[in-house]
Amino acid sequence: MLSKSAAIVLRHGGAAVSNALLEHYRQSLLELRELGFVRYGVQQLTPYTHAAIGAFHPARDTLTGKLLDRL
């Protein structure tokens, strides 16, 4: 069983995390409204798109290629 002080810490800690998440969500929605859906989406997805393209670049060594080179 949790002590009273531990329960208070968990309750207030949970509230702090919830407040931080809700504030981030509010800021994201505000930015989405200001930029527009398409522009916001492009801005958010660009790093992931670049990473995916880079992962499949022909000059990049693959794990399979490295294993075959060892044979």
PDB file of C-alpha atoms in Angstrom:
ATOM      1  CA  MET A   1       0.000   0.000   0.000  1.00  0.00           C
ATOM      2  CA  LEU A   2       1.297   3.448  -0.888  1.00  0.00           C
ATOM      3  CA  SER A   3       1.958   5.957   1.812  1.00  0.00           C
ATOM      4  CA  LYS A   4      -0.115   9.121   1.823  1.00  0.00           C
ATOM      5  CA  SER A   5       2.858  11.213   0.706  1.00  0.00           C
ATOM      6  CA  ALA A   6       3.610   8.844  -2.184  1.00  0.00           C
ATOM      7  CA  ALA A   7      -0.023   8.966  -3.274  1.00  0.00           C
ATOM      8  CA  ILE A   8       0.051  12.777  -3.199  1.00  0.00           C
ATOM      9  CA  VAL A   9       3.251  12.848  -5.260  1.00  0.00           C
ATOM     10  CA  LEU A  10       1.779  10.470  -7.825  1.00  0.00           C
ATOM     11  CA  ARG A  11      -1.457  12.435  -8.022  1.00  0.00           C
ATOM     12  CA  HIS A  12       0.295  15.772  -8.491  1.00  0.00           C
ATOM     13  CA  GLY A  13       2.947  14.292 -10.778  1.00  0.00           C
ATOM     14  CA  GLY A  14       0.238  12.812 -12.950  1.00  0.00           C
ATOM     15  CA  ALA A  15      -1.505  16.163 -13.076  1.00  0.00           C
ATOM     16  CA  ALA A  16       1.740  17.874 -14.086  1.00  0.00           C
ATOM     17  CA  VAL A  17       2.323  15.384 -16.900  1.00  0.00           C
ATOM     18  CA  SER A  18      -1.287  15.703 -18.031  1.00  0.00           C
ATOM     19  CA  ASN A  19      -1.038  19.484 -18.029  1.00  0.00           C
ATOM     20  CA  ALA A  20       2.200  19.378 -20.024  1.00  0.00           C
ATOM     21  CA  LEU A  21       0.677  17.030 -22.604  1.00  0.00           C
ATOM     22  CA  LEU A  22      -2.465  19.114 -22.927  1.00  0.00           C
ATOM     23  CA  GLU A  23      -0.418  22.300 -23.313  1.00  0.00           C
ATOM     24  CA  HIS A  24       1.690  20.681 -26.054  1.00  0.00           C
ATOM     25  CA  TYR A  25      -1.486  19.499 -27.779  1.00  0.00           C
ATOM     26  CA  ARG A  26      -2.972  23.004 -27.531  1.00  0.00           C
ATOM     27  CA  GLN A  27       0.174  24.573 -29.014  1.00  0.00           C
ATOM     28  CA  SER A  28       0.212  22.022 -31.843  1.00  0.00           C
ATOM     29  CA  LEU A  29      -3.414  22.746 -32.705  1.00  0.00           C
ATOM     30  CA  LEU A  30      -2.720  26.484 -32.658  1.00  0.00           C
ATOM     31  CA  GLU A  31       0.235  26.010 -35.024  1.00  0.00           C
ATOM     32  CA  LEU A  32      -1.878  23.775 -37.260  1.00  0.00           C
ATOM     33  CA  ARG A  33      -4.572  26.437 -37.420  1.00  0.00           C
ATOM     34  CA  GLU A  34      -2.038  29.191 -38.231  1.00  0.00           C
ATOM     35  CA  LEU A  35      -0.089  27.275 -40.898  1.00  0.00           C
ATOM     36  CA  GLY A  36      -2.867  25.255 -42.464  1.00  0.00           C
ATOM     37  CA  PHE A  37      -3.158  21.500 -42.660  1.00  0.00           C
ATOM     38  CA  VAL A  38      -0.970  20.857 -45.717  1.00  0.00           C
ATOM     39  CA  ARG A  39       1.873  23.160 -44.709  1.00  0.00           C
ATOM     40  CA  TYR A  40       1.855  21.817 -41.143  1.00  0.00           C
ATOM     41  CA  GLY A  41       1.857  18.239 -42.422  1.00  0.00           C
ATOM     42  CA  VAL A  42       4.776  18.904 -44.752  1.00  0.00           C
ATOM     43  CA  GLN A  43       6.693  20.578 -41.934  1.00  0.00           C
ATOM     44  CA  GLN A  44       6.111  17.659 -39.566  1.00  0.00           C
ATOM     45  CA  LEU A  45       6.733  14.853 -42.066  1.00  0.00           C
ATOM     46  CA  THR A  46       9.795  16.252 -43.878  1.00  0.00           C
ATOM     47  CA  PRO A  47      12.391  14.854 -41.416  1.00  0.00           C
ATOM     48  CA  TYR A  48      10.809  11.392 -41.586  1.00  0.00           C
ATOM     49  CA  THR A  49      10.647  11.529 -45.385  1.00  0.00           C
ATOM     50  CA  HIS A  50      14.320  12.476 -45.613  1.00  0.00           C
ATOM     51  CA  ALA A  51      15.265   9.672 -43.223  1.00  0.00           C
ATOM     52  CA  ALA A  52      13.287   7.113 -45.230  1.00  0.00           C
ATOM     53  CA  ILE A  53      14.815   8.256 -48.515  1.00  0.00           C
ATOM     54  CA  GLY A  54      18.286   8.154 -46.981  1.00  0.00           C
ATOM     55  CA  ALA A  55      17.720   4.636 -45.666  1.00  0.00           C
ATOM     56  CA  PHE A  56      17.092   3.363 -49.192  1.00  0.00           C
ATOM     57  CA  HIS A  57      19.801   5.374 -50.964  1.00  0.00           C
ATOM     58  CA  PRO A  58      21.737   3.113 -53.383  1.00  0.00           C
ATOM     59  CA  ALA A  59      25.102   4.242 -51.998  1.00  0.00           C
ATOM     60  CA  ARG A  60      24.161   3.238 -48.455  1.00  0.00           C
ATOM     61  CA  ASP A  61      25.466  -0.121 -47.293  1.00  0.00           C
ATOM     62  CA  THR A  62      22.838  -2.601 -46.176  1.00  0.00           C
ATOM     63  CA  LEU A  63      23.115  -5.253 -43.509  1.00  0.00           C
ATOM     64  CA  THR A  64      22.562  -7.929 -46.165  1.00  0.00           C
ATOM     65  CA  GLY A  65      25.318  -6.455 -48.325  1.00  0.00           C
ATOM     66  CA  LYS A  66      27.712  -6.374 -45.388  1.00  0.00           C
ATOM     67  CA  LEU A  67      26.948 -10.002 -44.535  1.00  0.00           C
ATOM     68  CA  LEU A  68      27.445 -11.081 -48.156  1.00  0.00           C
ATOM     69  CA  ASP A  69      30.777  -9.246 -48.272  1.00  0.00           C
ATOM     70  CA  ARG A  70      31.972 -11.372 -45.348  1.00  0.00           C
ATOM     71  CA  LEU A  71      31.288 -14.611 -47.231  1.00  0.00           C
TER      72      LEU A  71
END
